[in-house]
Structure formats: structure tokens, C-alpha cells
GROMACS .gro file of C-alpha atoms in nm:
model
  269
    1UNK     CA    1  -1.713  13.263   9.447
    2UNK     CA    2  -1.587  13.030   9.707
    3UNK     CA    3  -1.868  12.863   9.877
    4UNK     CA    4  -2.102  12.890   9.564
    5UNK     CA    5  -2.351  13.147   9.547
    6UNK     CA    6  -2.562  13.133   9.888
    7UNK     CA    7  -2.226  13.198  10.075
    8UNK     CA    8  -2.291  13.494  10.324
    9UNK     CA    9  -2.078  13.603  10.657
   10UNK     CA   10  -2.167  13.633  10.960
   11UNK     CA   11  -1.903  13.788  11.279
   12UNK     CA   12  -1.808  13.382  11.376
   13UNK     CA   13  -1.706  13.362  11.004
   14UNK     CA   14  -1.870  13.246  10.634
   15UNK     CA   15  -2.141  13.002  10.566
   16UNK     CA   16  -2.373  12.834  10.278
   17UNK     CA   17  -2.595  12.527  10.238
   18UNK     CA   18  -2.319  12.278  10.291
   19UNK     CA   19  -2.165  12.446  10.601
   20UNK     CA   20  -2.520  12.482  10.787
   21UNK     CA   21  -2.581  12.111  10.700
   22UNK     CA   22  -2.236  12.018  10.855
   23UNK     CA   23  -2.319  12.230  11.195
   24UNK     CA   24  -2.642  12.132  11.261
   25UNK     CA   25  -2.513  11.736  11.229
   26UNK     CA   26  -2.226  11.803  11.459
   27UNK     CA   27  -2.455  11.968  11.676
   28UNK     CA   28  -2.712  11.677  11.702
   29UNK     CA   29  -2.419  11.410  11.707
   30UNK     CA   30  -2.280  11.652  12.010
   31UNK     CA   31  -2.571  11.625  12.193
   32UNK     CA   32  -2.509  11.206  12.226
   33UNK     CA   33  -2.174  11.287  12.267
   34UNK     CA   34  -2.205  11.537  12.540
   35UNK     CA   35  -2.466  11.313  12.720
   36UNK     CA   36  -2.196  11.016  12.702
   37UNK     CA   37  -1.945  11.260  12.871
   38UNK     CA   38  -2.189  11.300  13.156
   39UNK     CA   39  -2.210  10.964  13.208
   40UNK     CA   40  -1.820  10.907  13.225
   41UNK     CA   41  -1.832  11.138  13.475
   42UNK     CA   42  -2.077  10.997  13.647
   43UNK     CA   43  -1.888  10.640  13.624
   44UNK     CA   44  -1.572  10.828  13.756
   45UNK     CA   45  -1.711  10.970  14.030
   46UNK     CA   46  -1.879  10.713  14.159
   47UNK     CA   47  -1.589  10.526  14.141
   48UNK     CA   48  -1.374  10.719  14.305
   49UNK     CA   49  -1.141  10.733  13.964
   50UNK     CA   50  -1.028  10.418  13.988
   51UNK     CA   51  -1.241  10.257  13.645
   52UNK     CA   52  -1.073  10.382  13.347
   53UNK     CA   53  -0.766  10.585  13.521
   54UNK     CA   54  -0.644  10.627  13.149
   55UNK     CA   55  -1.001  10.781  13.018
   56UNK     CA   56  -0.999  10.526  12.719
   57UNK     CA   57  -1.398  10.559  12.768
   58UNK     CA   58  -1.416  10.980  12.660
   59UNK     CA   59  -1.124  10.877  12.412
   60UNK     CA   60  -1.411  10.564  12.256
   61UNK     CA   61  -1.728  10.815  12.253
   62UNK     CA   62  -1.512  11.114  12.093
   63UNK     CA   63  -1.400  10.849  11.817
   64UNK     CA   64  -1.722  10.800  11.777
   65UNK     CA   65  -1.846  11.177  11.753
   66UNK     CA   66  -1.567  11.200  11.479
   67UNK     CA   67  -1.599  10.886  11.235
   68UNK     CA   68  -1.992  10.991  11.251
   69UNK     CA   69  -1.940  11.332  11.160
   70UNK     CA   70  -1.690  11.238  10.895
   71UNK     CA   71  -1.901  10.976  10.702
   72UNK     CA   72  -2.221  11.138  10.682
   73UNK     CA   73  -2.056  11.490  10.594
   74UNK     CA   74  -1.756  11.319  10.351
   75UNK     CA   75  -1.527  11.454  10.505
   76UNK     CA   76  -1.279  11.158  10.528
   77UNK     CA   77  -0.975  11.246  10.351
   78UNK     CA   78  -0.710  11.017  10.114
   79UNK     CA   79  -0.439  10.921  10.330
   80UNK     CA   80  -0.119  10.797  10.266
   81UNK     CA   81   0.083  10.516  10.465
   82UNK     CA   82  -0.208  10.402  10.686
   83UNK     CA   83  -0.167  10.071  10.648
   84UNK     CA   84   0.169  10.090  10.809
   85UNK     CA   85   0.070  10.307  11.070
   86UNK     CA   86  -0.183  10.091  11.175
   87UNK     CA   87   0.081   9.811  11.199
   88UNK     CA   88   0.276  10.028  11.433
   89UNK     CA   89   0.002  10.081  11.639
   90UNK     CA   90  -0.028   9.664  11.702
   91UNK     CA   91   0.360   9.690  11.857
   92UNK     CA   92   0.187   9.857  12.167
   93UNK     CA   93   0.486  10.103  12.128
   94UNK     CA   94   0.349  10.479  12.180
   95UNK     CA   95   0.445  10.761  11.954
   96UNK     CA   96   0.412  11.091  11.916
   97UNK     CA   97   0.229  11.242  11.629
   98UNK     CA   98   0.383  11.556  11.490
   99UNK     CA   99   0.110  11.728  11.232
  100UNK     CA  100   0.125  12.030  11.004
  101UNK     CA  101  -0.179  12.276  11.115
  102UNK     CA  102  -0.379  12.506  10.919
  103UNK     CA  103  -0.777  12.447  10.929
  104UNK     CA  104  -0.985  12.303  11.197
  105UNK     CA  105  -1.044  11.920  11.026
  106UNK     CA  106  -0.691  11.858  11.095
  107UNK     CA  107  -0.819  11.757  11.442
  108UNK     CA  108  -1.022  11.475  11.327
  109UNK     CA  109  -0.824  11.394  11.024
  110UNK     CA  110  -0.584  11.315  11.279
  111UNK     CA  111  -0.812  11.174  11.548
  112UNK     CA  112  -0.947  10.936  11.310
  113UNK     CA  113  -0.658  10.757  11.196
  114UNK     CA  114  -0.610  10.578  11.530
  115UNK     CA  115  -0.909  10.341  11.458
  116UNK     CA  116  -1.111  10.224  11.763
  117UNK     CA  117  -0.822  10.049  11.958
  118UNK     CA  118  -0.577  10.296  12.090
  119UNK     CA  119  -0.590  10.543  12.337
  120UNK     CA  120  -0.418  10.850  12.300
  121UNK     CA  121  -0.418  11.244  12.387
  122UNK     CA  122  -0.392  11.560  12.222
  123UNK     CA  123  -0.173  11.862  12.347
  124UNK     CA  124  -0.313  12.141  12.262
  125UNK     CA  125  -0.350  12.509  12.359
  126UNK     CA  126  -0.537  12.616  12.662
  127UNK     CA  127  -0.812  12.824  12.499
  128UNK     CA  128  -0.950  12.485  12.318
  129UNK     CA  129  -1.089  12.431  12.731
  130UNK     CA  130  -1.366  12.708  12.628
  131UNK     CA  131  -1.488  12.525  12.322
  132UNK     CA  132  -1.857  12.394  12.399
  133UNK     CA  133  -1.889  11.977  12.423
  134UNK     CA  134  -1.472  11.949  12.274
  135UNK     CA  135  -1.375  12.143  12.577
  136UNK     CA  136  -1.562  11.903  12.802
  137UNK     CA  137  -1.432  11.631  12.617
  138UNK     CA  138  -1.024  11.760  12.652
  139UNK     CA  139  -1.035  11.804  13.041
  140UNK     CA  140  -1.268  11.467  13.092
  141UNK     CA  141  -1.014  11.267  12.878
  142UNK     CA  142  -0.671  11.350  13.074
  143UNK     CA  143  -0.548  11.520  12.760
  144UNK     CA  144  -0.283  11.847  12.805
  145UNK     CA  145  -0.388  12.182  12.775
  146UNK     CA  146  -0.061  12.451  12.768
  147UNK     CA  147  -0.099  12.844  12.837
  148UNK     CA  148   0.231  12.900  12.679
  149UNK     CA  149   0.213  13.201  12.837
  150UNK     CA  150   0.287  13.024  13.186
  151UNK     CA  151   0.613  12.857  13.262
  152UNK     CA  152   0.428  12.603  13.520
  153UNK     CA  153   0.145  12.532  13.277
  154UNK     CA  154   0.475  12.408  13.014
  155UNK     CA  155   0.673  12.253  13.307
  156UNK     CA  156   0.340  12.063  13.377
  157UNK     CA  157   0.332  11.983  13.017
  158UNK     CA  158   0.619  11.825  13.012
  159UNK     CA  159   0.596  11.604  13.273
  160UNK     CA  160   0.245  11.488  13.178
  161UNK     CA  161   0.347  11.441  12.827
  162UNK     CA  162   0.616  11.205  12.952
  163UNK     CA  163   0.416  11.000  13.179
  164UNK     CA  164   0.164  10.935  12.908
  165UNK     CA  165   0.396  10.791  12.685
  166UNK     CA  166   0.571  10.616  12.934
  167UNK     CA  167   0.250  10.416  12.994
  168UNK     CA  168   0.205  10.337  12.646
  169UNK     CA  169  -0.032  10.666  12.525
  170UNK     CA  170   0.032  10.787  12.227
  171UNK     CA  171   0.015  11.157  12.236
  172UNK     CA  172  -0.027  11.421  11.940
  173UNK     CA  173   0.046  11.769  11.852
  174UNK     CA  174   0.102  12.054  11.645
  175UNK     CA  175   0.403  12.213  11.670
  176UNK     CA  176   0.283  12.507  11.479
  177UNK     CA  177   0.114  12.605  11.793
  178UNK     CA  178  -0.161  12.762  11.579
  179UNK     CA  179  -0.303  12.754  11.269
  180UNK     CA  180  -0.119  12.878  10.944
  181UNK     CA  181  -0.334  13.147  10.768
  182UNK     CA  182  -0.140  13.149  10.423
  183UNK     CA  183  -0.161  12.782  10.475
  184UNK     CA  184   0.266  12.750  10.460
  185UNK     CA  185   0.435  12.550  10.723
  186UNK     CA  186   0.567  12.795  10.993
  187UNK     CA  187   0.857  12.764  11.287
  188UNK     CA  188   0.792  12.474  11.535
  189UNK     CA  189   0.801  12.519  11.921
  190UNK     CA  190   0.996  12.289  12.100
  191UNK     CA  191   0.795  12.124  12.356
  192UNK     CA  192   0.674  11.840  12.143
  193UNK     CA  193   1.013  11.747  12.066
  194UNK     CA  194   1.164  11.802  12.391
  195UNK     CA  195   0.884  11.550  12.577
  196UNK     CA  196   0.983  11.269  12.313
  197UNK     CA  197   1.320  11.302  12.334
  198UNK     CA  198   1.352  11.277  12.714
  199UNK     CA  199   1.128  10.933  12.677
  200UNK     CA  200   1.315  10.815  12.343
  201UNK     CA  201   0.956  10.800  12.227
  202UNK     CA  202   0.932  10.764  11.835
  203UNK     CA  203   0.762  11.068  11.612
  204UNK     CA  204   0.568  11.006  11.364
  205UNK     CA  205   0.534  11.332  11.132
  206UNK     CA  206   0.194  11.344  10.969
  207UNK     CA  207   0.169  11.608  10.627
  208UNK     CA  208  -0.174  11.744  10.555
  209UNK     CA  209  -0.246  11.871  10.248
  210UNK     CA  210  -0.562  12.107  10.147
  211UNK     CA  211  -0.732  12.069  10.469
  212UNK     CA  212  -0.837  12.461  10.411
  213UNK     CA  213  -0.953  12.360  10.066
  214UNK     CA  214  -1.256  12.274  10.271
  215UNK     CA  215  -1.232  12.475  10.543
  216UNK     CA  216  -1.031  12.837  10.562
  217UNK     CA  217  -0.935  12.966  10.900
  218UNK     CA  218  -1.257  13.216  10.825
  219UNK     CA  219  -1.513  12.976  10.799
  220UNK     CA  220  -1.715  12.902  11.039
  221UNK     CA  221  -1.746  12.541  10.910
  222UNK     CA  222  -1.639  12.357  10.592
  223UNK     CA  223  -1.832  12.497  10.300
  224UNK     CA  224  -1.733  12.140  10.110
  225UNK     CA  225  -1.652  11.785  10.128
  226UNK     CA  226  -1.295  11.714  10.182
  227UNK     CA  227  -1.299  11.390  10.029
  228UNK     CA  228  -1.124  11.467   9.711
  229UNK     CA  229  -0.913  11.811   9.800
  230UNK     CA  230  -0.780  11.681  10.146
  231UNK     CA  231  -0.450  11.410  10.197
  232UNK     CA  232  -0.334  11.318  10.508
  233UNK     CA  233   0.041  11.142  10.426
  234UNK     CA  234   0.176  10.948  10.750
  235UNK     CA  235   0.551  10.862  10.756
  236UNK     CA  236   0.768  10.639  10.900
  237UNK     CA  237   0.817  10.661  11.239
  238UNK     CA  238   1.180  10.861  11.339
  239UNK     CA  239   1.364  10.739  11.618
  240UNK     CA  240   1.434  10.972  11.899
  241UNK     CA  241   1.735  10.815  12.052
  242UNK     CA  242   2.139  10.819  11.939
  243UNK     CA  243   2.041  11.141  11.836
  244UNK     CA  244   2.013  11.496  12.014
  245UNK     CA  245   1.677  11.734  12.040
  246UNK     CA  246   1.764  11.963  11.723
  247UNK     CA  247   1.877  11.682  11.473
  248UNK     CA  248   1.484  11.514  11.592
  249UNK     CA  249   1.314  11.850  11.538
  250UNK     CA  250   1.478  11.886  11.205
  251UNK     CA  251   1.458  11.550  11.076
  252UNK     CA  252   1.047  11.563  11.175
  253UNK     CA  253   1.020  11.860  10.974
  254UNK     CA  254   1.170  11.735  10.649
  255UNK     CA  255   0.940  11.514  10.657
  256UNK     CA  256   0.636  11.656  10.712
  257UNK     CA  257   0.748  11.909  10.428
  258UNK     CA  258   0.828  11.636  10.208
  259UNK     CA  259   0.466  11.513  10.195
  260UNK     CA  260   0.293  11.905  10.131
  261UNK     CA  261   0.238  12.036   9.820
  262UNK     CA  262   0.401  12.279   9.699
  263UNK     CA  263   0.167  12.574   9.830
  264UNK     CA  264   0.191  12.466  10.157
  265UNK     CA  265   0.543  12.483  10.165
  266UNK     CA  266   0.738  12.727  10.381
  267UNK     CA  267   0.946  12.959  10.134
  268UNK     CA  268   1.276  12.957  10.231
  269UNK     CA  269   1.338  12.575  10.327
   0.00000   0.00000   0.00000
């Protein structure tokens, strides 16, 4: 039985020993982390917005929520081509990050592998603003929240998306849009694409494999440790210039399939 034999439901989704033990740690690291929020605000405020204009400060104290909550509940996955990812990072060049999406630890699988030195921003969908403490954290830290059902909301997208990079932000994404139930790759949108493109920021595609080993879409939290299901493979970074929108898209994608297993792939690629 998956989750061992203390696993019982509940209407936010399944939990046993390990998953309790994993919420009430990222509940008590929250707490610190939700304080430190506070206090950026504060600090902004005060200011008048003119200390940390690029909210590197909520970007340091959710890094810190993260690796904490990733050590202590081994949940750190293997990765792949870190080492020259983190080289990238010292060119001061920003990127986007294109990631495959189907549990909720791709977040900080991702979020993690950016170390303590870089600031960047997640896009992500508009109803991630309701989440308790991460909610607080998105709209404190300047990152982009799209109601894809609302032209203005993408046209606003865009434009932030572009000015971050353009200042040296790295941004990432996933293209998906939402999470994959069967755990296979599905269609991209385009947005992600489209905001590189117009910058001739690079994209770096990121494959993550067996992130719903440890936690399914319908669990409320992992029921296991990652470390030893999960891979996060990070490729070389793909130019977006000399070549148009559509060749980027699918050049991102090969990628990113390339480094899946085979489960994960989409059928009829």
C-alpha cells in the first residue's frame, strides 16, 4: 500500500507518519519565515521601496525556508549538470528556467538549485496568491502571477517577465501550466517562450524525474523521502536568438524529454 500501512485520507488529500512529520516542520519553519516576511515589509515601507527594489531579501529568507525543509525532511534530490549550471550563474547572464511539472516538490527542487547568490522569480498561476505564508511570499518578492483567463493579466506578464530579465533576474516556469496527473509531459503554453525570445534571453530546460514518487498530486504532503526516487537533470543552456519562437519552444522540449524516464514521457513524441 503506498504510504505503508498508517496511510489514511482525509478531503485535502492522503497522509501517514512521514507526511505529518513533513507538515508540522514546514509549518514551524513557516512561522520564521512568515515573521521574516513581515519584517521585509516593514523595511519596505519604511523605506518608501527604495532598499531592495529587486526583493533579493524575500528571495534570501524563502531560500532559506526551502534548503531547511529539504535537509531535515531528505528531500534533496540527485541532480544532474549542477555544476555547470552553477557556472552559468557566475556569467551574471539571466536565464529562463523551463521545468517539467507534476508534484508539488518541483517548486523547491527548482528553487534550490540557485544556491544563495542569485535572485530570481517564479511565474506562476494566479491561484498560488491564496496559498498561506507562499502566497505572501510570491506578491512580497515581485514575482508574476498570470490569470490566464485575463488577456491584461498575460499582457502584464509579458512585460514584467521581460523587464526582469533585462535587469539580470533569472525567471522560471512551467510551461505545463499545471501539474501532470499521469505524470507524462503535456502541451506547453507559449508565454514562457514568447518573453525569452523577445529579450534573446537563454532557456535552460530542467527534466524532473519521480518527483510524484514522493509526492502524488493527491497527497497532501510527501509520504517519503525523495532522496533516492527523485532527479532533477539541468541542460545546457539554448540560445534564443538566430532562431524564431517555435524552433525555441521545440528545441526546449526535446530536451527536457530527453532527460525523463521513460514513464514520464509524453506518448506520441
Amino acid at each position: 500500500k503506498e504510504g505503508g500501512l498508517f496511510t489514511f485520507n482525509t478531503k485535502y488529500g492522503f497522509l501517514n507518519p512521514y507526511a505529518i512529520y513533513y507538515g508540522i516542520t514546514s509549518i514551524f519553519l513557516g512561522l520564521f519565515w512568515y515573521a521574516a516576511l513581515w519584517g521585509c515589509q516593514l523595511l519596505y515601507f519604511l523605506s518608501g521601496n527604495r532598499i531592495d527594489k529587486r526583493r533579493r531579501l524575500v528571495t534570501f529568507f524563502s531560500q532559506v525556508w526551502g534548503e531547511s525543509l529539504m535537509a531535515l525532511a531528505r528531500l534533496r534530490p540527485e541532480t544532474e549538470g549542477l555544476d555547470k549550471f552553477k557556472e552559468f550563474l557566475k556569467t551574471n547572464e539571466a536565464a529562463m528556467l523551463v521545468a517539467n511539472h507534476n508534484s508539488w516538490l518541483d517548486i523547491p527542487f527548482v528553487g534550490t538549485l540557485y544556491g544563495w547568490g542569485s535572485n530570481y522569480k517564479l511565474v506562476s498561476k494566479a491561484e498560488l496568491g491564496k496559498v498561506p505564508i507562499l502566497g505572501k511570499a510570491i506578491k512580497l518578492g515581485g514575482h508574476i502571477m498570470v490569470d490566464r483567463s485575463n488577456r491584461k493579466s498575460q499582457v502584464m506578464t509579458l512585460r514584467q517577465g521581460m523587464d526582469l530579465l533585462k535587469n539580470n533576474v533569472h525567471l522560471c516556469t512551467f510551461p505545463e501550466g499545471t501539474r501532470s496527473k499521469s505524470g507524462r509531459l503535456l502541451p506547453f503554453k507559449k508565454g514562457a517562450f514568447k518573453i525569452a525570445h523577445k529579450v534573446g534571453a537563454p532557456v535552460i530546460p530542467i527534466s524532473i524525474g519521480g518527483s510524484a514518487k514522493a509526492m502524488p498530486y493527491y497527497w497532501m504532503f510527501p509520504f517519503r523521502p525523495s532522496r533516492g526516487v527523485a532527479k532533477v537533470v539541468i541542460h545546457e543552456p539554448i540560445s534564443s536568438k538566430d532562431i524564431s519562437e517555435k524552433e525555441l519552444t521545440e528545441q526546449v522540449r526535446a530536451k527536457i524529454i530527453e532527460g525523463l524516464p521513460e514513464d514520464q514521457k509524453p506518448l506520441n513524441e
